[in-house]
Coordinates of C-alpha atoms in Angstrom, one line a residue:
M1475 CA -32.7 -30.9 29.0
S1476 CA -30.2 -29.6 26.4
L1477 CA -31.1 -27.0 23.8
V1478 CA -31.0 -29.5 21.0
D1479 CA -33.5 -31.7 22.9
K1480 CA -35.8 -28.7 23.5
I1481 CA -35.7 -27.9 19.8
K1482 CA -36.6 -31.5 18.9
E1483 CA -39.5 -31.4 21.4
V1484 CA -40.9 -28.2 19.9
E1485 CA -40.4 -29.6 16.3
N1486 CA -42.2 -32.8 17.3
E1487 CA -45.1 -30.9 18.8
M1488 CA -45.4 -28.7 15.7
A1489 CA -45.5 -31.9 13.5
K1490 CA -48.3 -33.4 15.6
T1491 CA -50.4 -30.2 15.6
Q1492 CA -52.9 -29.9 12.8
K1493 CA -53.2 -26.5 11.2
N1494 CA -56.6 -24.9 11.5
K1495 CA -58.2 -21.8 13.0
A1496 CA -58.3 -23.2 16.5
T1497 CA -54.6 -24.1 16.6
S1498 CA -53.2 -21.1 14.7
Y1499 CA -52.4 -19.2 17.9
H1500 CA -50.6 -22.2 19.4
L1501 CA -48.6 -22.9 16.2
G1502 CA -47.6 -19.2 16.1
Q1503 CA -46.2 -19.5 19.6
L1504 CA -44.4 -22.7 18.8
K1505 CA -42.7 -21.2 15.7
A1506 CA -41.5 -18.2 17.7
K1507 CA -40.3 -20.5 20.6
L1508 CA -38.4 -22.6 18.0
A1509 CA -36.7 -19.5 16.5
K1510 CA -35.7 -18.3 20.0
L1511 CA -34.2 -21.7 20.9
K1512 CA -32.3 -21.9 17.7
R1513 CA -30.9 -18.4 18.3
D1514 CA -29.7 -19.4 21.8
L1515 CA -28.1 -22.5 20.3
L1516 CA -26.2 -20.7 17.6
M1517 CA -25.3 -17.6 19.6
P1518 CA -24.6 -18.6 23.2
T1519 CA -24.9 -15.8 25.7
S1520 CA -22.0 -17.1 27.8
G1521 CA -18.4 -17.1 26.6
G1522 CA -16.9 -19.6 24.2
G1523 CA -19.3 -19.0 21.2
G1524 CA -18.9 -20.7 17.9
G1525 CA -17.5 -17.9 15.8
G1526 CA -13.8 -18.1 16.7
G1527 CA -11.4 -21.0 16.7
V1528 CA -8.1 -21.6 15.0
G1529 CA -7.9 -20.0 11.6
F1530 CA -11.4 -18.6 11.6
D1531 CA -10.8 -14.9 12.1
V1532 CA -9.9 -13.7 8.7
A1533 CA -9.1 -10.0 8.1
K1534 CA -11.4 -8.5 5.4
T1535 CA -9.6 -7.3 2.3
G1536 CA -10.9 -6.0 -1.0
V1537 CA -14.3 -4.5 -1.8
A1538 CA -16.3 -7.8 -1.3
R1539 CA -15.9 -11.1 0.4
I1540 CA -17.0 -14.4 -1.3
G1541 CA -17.4 -17.5 0.8
F1542 CA -17.1 -21.0 -0.7
V1543 CA -19.5 -23.4 1.1
G1544 CA -20.0 -27.0 0.4
F1545 CA -19.6 -30.6 1.5
P1546 CA -16.1 -32.0 1.7
S1547 CA -14.3 -32.9 -1.5
V1548 CA -16.6 -31.3 -4.1
G1549 CA -13.7 -29.3 -5.6
K1550 CA -13.9 -26.0 -3.6
S1551 CA -10.1 -25.9 -3.0
T1552 CA -9.3 -26.7 -6.7
L1553 CA -11.7 -24.0 -7.9
M1554 CA -10.2 -21.5 -5.5
S1555 CA -6.6 -22.2 -6.4
K1556 CA -7.5 -21.9 -10.1
L1557 CA -9.2 -18.6 -9.6
T1558 CA -6.8 -17.0 -7.2
G1559 CA -3.5 -18.9 -7.4
T1560 CA -3.8 -19.6 -3.6
H1561 CA -3.0 -23.1 -2.5
S1562 CA -5.6 -24.8 -0.3
E1563 CA -4.9 -28.4 0.6
V1564 CA -6.5 -30.5 -2.2
G1565 CA -7.4 -34.2 -1.6
A1566 CA -9.7 -36.9 -3.0
Y1567 CA -11.1 -37.7 0.4
E1568 CA -13.4 -35.8 2.8
F1569 CA -12.3 -33.0 5.2
T1570 CA -9.1 -31.8 3.6
T1571 CA -9.5 -28.1 4.4
L1572 CA -9.7 -27.6 8.2
T1573 CA -9.3 -23.9 8.5
T1574 CA -10.5 -20.8 6.5
V1575 CA -8.1 -20.2 3.6
P1576 CA -8.3 -16.7 2.2
G1577 CA -7.3 -15.6 -1.3
V1578 CA -7.8 -12.6 -3.6
V1579 CA -9.2 -12.6 -7.2
Q1580 CA -8.8 -9.5 -9.4
Y1581 CA -11.7 -9.0 -11.7
K1582 CA -12.7 -5.9 -13.7
G1583 CA -10.3 -3.9 -11.6
A1584 CA -11.8 -5.0 -8.3
K1585 CA -10.0 -6.9 -5.6
L1586 CA -12.4 -9.6 -4.3
Q1587 CA -11.5 -11.7 -1.2
I1588 CA -12.4 -15.4 -1.6
L1589 CA -12.6 -17.7 1.4
D1590 CA -12.4 -21.4 1.1
L1591 CA -14.4 -22.5 4.2
P1592 CA -13.9 -26.0 5.6
G1593 CA -16.3 -28.7 4.3
I1594 CA -19.7 -28.3 5.9
I1595 CA -21.4 -31.3 7.4
E1596 CA -25.1 -32.1 8.0
G1597 CA -26.1 -30.9 11.5
A1598 CA -23.7 -27.9 11.5
K1599 CA -26.4 -25.6 12.8
D1600 CA -26.9 -27.9 15.7
G1601 CA -23.3 -27.5 16.7
K1602 CA -21.9 -30.6 15.0
G1603 CA -18.3 -30.6 13.8
R1604 CA -16.9 -27.1 13.0
G1605 CA -20.0 -26.3 11.0
R1606 CA -21.0 -23.5 13.4
Q1607 CA -17.7 -21.7 13.0
V1608 CA -17.9 -22.2 9.2
I1609 CA -21.4 -20.7 9.0
A1610 CA -20.4 -17.8 11.4
V1611 CA -17.8 -16.8 8.8
A1612 CA -20.3 -17.3 6.0
R1613 CA -22.5 -14.7 7.6
T1614 CA -19.8 -12.0 7.0
C1615 CA -19.7 -12.7 3.2
S1616 CA -21.1 -10.4 0.4
L1617 CA -21.8 -13.5 -1.8
I1618 CA -21.8 -17.2 -1.2
F1619 CA -20.8 -19.9 -3.7
I1620 CA -22.4 -23.2 -2.7
V1621 CA -20.2 -25.6 -4.5
L1622 CA -21.9 -28.9 -5.3
D1623 CA -21.0 -32.2 -7.0
V1624 CA -22.9 -32.2 -10.2
L1625 CA -23.7 -35.9 -9.8
K1626 CA -25.8 -35.3 -6.7
P1627 CA -26.7 -31.6 -6.7
M1628 CA -30.3 -31.5 -5.4
T1629 CA -29.8 -33.6 -2.3
D1630 CA -26.7 -31.7 -1.1
K1631 CA -28.2 -28.4 -2.2
K1632 CA -31.2 -28.8 0.1
I1633 CA -29.1 -29.9 3.1
I1634 CA -26.7 -26.9 2.8
E1635 CA -29.6 -24.5 2.3
K1636 CA -31.3 -25.9 5.5
E1637 CA -28.0 -25.5 7.5
L1638 CA -27.5 -21.9 6.3
E1639 CA -31.2 -21.0 6.9
G1640 CA -30.9 -22.5 10.4
F1641 CA -28.1 -20.0 11.0
G1642 CA -30.2 -17.0 10.0
I1643 CA -28.7 -16.7 6.5
R1644 CA -31.4 -16.1 3.8
L1645 CA -30.2 -16.9 0.3
N1646 CA -31.2 -14.9 -2.7
K1647 CA -34.0 -13.2 -0.7
K1648 CA -34.9 -9.7 0.2
P1649 CA -35.8 -8.6 3.7
P1650 CA -39.6 -9.0 4.2
A1651 CA -41.6 -5.8 3.6
I1652 CA -42.9 -5.6 7.2
I1653 CA -42.7 -2.4 9.3
F1654 CA -42.4 -3.3 12.9
K1655 CA -42.3 -0.7 15.7
K1656 CA -42.6 -1.3 19.4
K1657 CA -44.5 1.3 21.5
E1658 CA -45.2 1.9 25.2
K1659 CA -49.0 1.4 25.2
G1660 CA -52.0 0.8 23.0
G1661 CA -51.7 -2.9 22.4
I1662 CA -51.0 -4.6 19.0
S1663 CA -52.1 -2.7 15.9
I1664 CA -51.9 -4.7 12.6
T1665 CA -52.4 -3.1 9.2
N1666 CA -51.8 -4.6 5.8
T1667 CA -51.7 -3.0 2.3
V1668 CA -52.3 -6.4 0.5
P1669 CA -54.6 -9.3 1.5
L1670 CA -52.8 -11.7 3.9
T1671 CA -53.3 -15.4 2.9
H1672 CA -50.5 -17.1 5.0
I1673 CA -50.9 -15.5 8.4
T1674 CA -53.8 -14.5 10.7
P1675 CA -53.9 -11.7 13.3
E1676 CA -54.1 -14.5 16.0
E1677 CA -50.7 -15.9 14.8
V1678 CA -49.2 -12.4 14.8
K1679 CA -50.3 -11.9 18.4
A1680 CA -49.0 -15.4 19.3
V1681 CA -45.6 -14.7 17.9
L1682 CA -45.3 -11.4 19.7
S1683 CA -46.6 -12.7 23.0
E1684 CA -43.8 -15.4 22.9
Y1685 CA -41.3 -12.5 22.6
K1686 CA -43.1 -10.7 25.4
I1687 CA -44.2 -7.8 23.1
H1688 CA -47.6 -6.6 24.0
N1689 CA -47.6 -3.1 22.4
A1690 CA -46.5 -2.7 18.8
D1691 CA -47.5 -1.3 15.3
I1692 CA -47.1 -3.8 12.5
T1693 CA -47.6 -3.0 8.8
F1694 CA -47.5 -5.8 6.2
K1695 CA -46.7 -4.5 2.7
E1696 CA -46.7 -7.9 1.0
D1697 CA -48.4 -11.3 1.5
N1698 CA -45.9 -12.4 4.2
T1699 CA -45.6 -15.7 6.2
I1700 CA -45.2 -16.3 9.9
D1701 CA -41.5 -17.0 9.2
D1702 CA -41.1 -13.6 7.7
L1703 CA -42.6 -12.0 10.8
I1704 CA -40.2 -14.0 13.1
D1705 CA -37.3 -12.9 10.9
V1706 CA -38.3 -9.2 11.3
V1707 CA -38.8 -9.6 15.1
E1708 CA -35.5 -11.5 15.6
A1709 CA -33.7 -8.7 13.6
N1710 CA -30.5 -10.8 13.2
R1711 CA -31.1 -12.3 9.8
I1712 CA -28.6 -11.8 7.0
Y1713 CA -29.7 -11.6 3.4
I1714 CA -26.9 -12.8 1.1
P1715 CA -27.0 -13.5 -2.7
C1716 CA -25.9 -17.0 -3.6
I1717 CA -24.6 -18.8 -6.7
Y1718 CA -24.9 -22.6 -6.9
V1719 CA -21.6 -23.7 -8.5
L1720 CA -22.2 -27.2 -10.0
N1721 CA -18.7 -28.7 -10.4
K1722 CA -17.4 -31.7 -12.3
I1723 CA -19.5 -31.3 -15.5
D1724 CA -16.8 -33.2 -17.3
Q1725 CA -18.4 -36.3 -15.9
I1726 CA -21.9 -35.9 -17.3
S1727 CA -23.7 -35.9 -20.7
I1728 CA -24.8 -32.8 -22.8
E1729 CA -28.5 -33.8 -22.1
E1730 CA -27.8 -33.7 -18.3
L1731 CA -26.1 -30.4 -18.7
D1732 CA -29.2 -28.9 -20.3
L1733 CA -31.3 -30.0 -17.3
I1734 CA -28.8 -28.4 -14.9
Y1735 CA -29.0 -25.1 -16.7
K1736 CA -32.7 -24.9 -15.6
I1737 CA -31.7 -24.7 -11.9
P1738 CA -32.1 -21.0 -10.8
N1739 CA -28.9 -19.2 -9.9
A1740 CA -26.8 -22.1 -10.9
V1741 CA -23.5 -22.1 -13.0
P1742 CA -22.1 -25.4 -14.1
I1743 CA -18.3 -25.6 -14.3
S1744 CA -15.4 -28.0 -14.3
S1745 CA -12.7 -26.6 -11.9
H1746 CA -10.3 -29.3 -13.0
H1747 CA -10.5 -28.4 -16.7
E1748 CA -11.3 -24.7 -16.0
W1749 CA -14.5 -24.9 -18.1
N1750 CA -17.1 -22.1 -17.9
F1751 CA -15.1 -19.9 -15.5
D1752 CA -16.1 -16.8 -17.7
E1753 CA -19.8 -17.3 -16.9
L1754 CA -19.1 -17.9 -13.3
L1755 CA -17.1 -14.7 -12.9
E1756 CA -19.7 -12.7 -14.9
T1757 CA -22.5 -14.0 -12.7
M1758 CA -20.5 -13.3 -9.6
W1759 CA -20.0 -9.7 -10.7
K1760 CA -23.8 -9.2 -11.4
K1761 CA -24.7 -10.7 -8.0
L1762 CA -22.2 -8.4 -6.1
A1763 CA -23.7 -5.4 -7.8
L1764 CA -20.4 -3.5 -7.8
V1765 CA -19.8 -0.1 -9.5
R1766 CA -16.5 1.0 -11.0
I1767 CA -15.8 4.7 -11.0
Y1768 CA -12.8 6.2 -12.9
T1769 CA -11.0 9.3 -11.5
K1770 CA -10.1 12.2 -13.8
P1771 CA -7.6 14.8 -12.5
K1772 CA -8.1 18.3 -14.0
G1773 CA -6.5 18.6 -17.5
Q1774 CA -5.6 14.9 -17.7
L1775 CA -7.1 11.8 -19.2
P1776 CA -9.2 9.5 -16.9
D1777 CA -7.4 6.7 -15.1
Y1778 CA -8.9 3.6 -16.5
E1779 CA -6.3 1.3 -15.0
E1780 CA -7.4 1.5 -11.3
P1781 CA -11.1 2.3 -10.8
V1782 CA -12.6 3.0 -7.4
V1783 CA -14.9 0.1 -6.8
M1784 CA -18.0 0.5 -4.6
T1785 CA -21.2 -1.3 -3.9
S1786 CA -24.3 0.0 -5.8
D1787 CA -26.1 0.8 -2.5
K1788 CA -23.3 3.1 -1.5
S1789 CA -22.3 4.9 -4.7
S1790 CA -22.9 8.6 -4.2
V1791 CA -20.3 11.2 -5.0
E1792 CA -19.7 11.5 -1.2
D1793 CA -19.1 7.7 -0.9
F1794 CA -16.7 8.0 -3.9
C1795 CA -14.7 10.8 -2.2
N1796 CA -14.6 9.0 1.2
N1797 CA -13.4 5.9 -0.6
I1798 CA -10.3 7.8 -1.9
H1799 CA -9.7 9.7 1.3
K1800 CA -11.8 10.9 4.2
S1801 CA -10.4 14.5 4.1
I1802 CA -11.6 15.2 0.5
M1803 CA -15.1 16.1 1.6
E1804 CA -13.8 18.9 3.8
Q1805 CA -12.6 20.7 0.7
F1806 CA -15.3 19.5 -1.7
K1807 CA -17.1 22.1 -3.8
C1808 CA -18.7 20.1 -6.6
A1809 CA -17.9 17.3 -9.1
Y1810 CA -18.1 16.9 -12.9
V1811 CA -19.4 13.5 -14.1
W1812 CA -19.2 11.8 -17.5
G1813 CA -21.3 8.6 -18.0
S1814 CA -24.7 7.0 -17.8
S1815 CA -25.8 8.6 -14.5
V1816 CA -26.0 12.1 -16.0
K1817 CA -27.9 13.7 -18.9
H1818 CA -25.1 15.9 -20.2
N1819 CA -21.4 15.1 -20.5
P1820 CA -19.9 16.5 -18.4
Q1821 CA -22.5 17.5 -15.8
K1822 CA -21.9 19.5 -12.6
V1823 CA -23.3 17.5 -9.6
G1824 CA -23.3 17.7 -5.8
K1825 CA -22.3 15.2 -3.2
E1826 CA -25.7 13.4 -3.1
H1827 CA -25.5 12.4 -6.9
I1828 CA -25.7 8.6 -7.3
L1829 CA -23.0 7.3 -9.7
Q1830 CA -23.3 4.3 -12.0
D1831 CA -20.9 1.7 -13.3
E1832 CA -18.0 3.1 -15.4
D1833 CA -18.8 6.8 -14.7
V1834 CA -15.8 9.2 -14.8
V1835 CA -15.6 11.8 -12.0
Q1836 CA -13.5 15.0 -11.6
I1837 CA -13.6 16.5 -8.2
V1838 CA -13.5 20.3 -7.8
K1839 CA -12.2 21.6 -4.5
K1840 CA -12.9 24.8 -2.7
I1841 CA -10.3 27.5 -3.3

């Protein structure tokens, strides 16, 4: 029996099983079994996995990578060529782009790599078409643009979300607040700091027994679900921010546009007429959470032309120095900072100080 058939068999059994106290252990095992089968399908243990292929290994450039995902012919290639000046084959029929096309967009002094991924098709996570290769590249992105045709946004949106979820990509979500530690003996110990309404201790034990884990400490810090627990045990999920780019707004009315603005994380645009690109780029910048730091050589004005751009989770003075050159830290004495991260301008700080957007830094070296 193939993996796809095994997955269908488990899904059918889950659909037939009623959820109650008596079946919670069985359902927990089935969910864990399903997650394991999907992992085996997407990441084969033998050679010839789904990540490579012609045109799919793209060297990472710039401070962040943005992947354009969507069904064929929704305007991804047009949008990318307008943003970056890179030409990706544009056609009014399905499946024009067949390989990953990279481009670079310059915004607020930051170089951002943009990848136009080939049109996704339903069933990509089950190995259909080149969908598996497309989503494998999508996993390496800092941000995903799901480009949708504004005339049918909700149907396509749900299909693409399901495909990406099936590949271990979690959109606009944070990792579950679950602390999971394996141990050598002592059985399963479950603690929770909030009441759990979606998961029972039996289901937790069922999931862990499916993974052959019989000794572990688990702490739930929020009201998590069984899927959250499986994500933590699998430990291969990727959490990526996402923007829904609703293209072709030139074909709808103002009233319809007002409704579309109510969709969370959505930005309506027209790539053909270049409408609303400003909002798209600004939303992209916020989602990427990038920080621009300006250098100031001693006795000179700050260099506002070429900032050092870093991600906000790696924005210490040490990260800033390493971004310029790895050898700087060997001679580092202290730094003077002007900007919103300090109380006084300038303020003397050490290497652990966390910088904020548009701070100015002067590095002092050991004599």
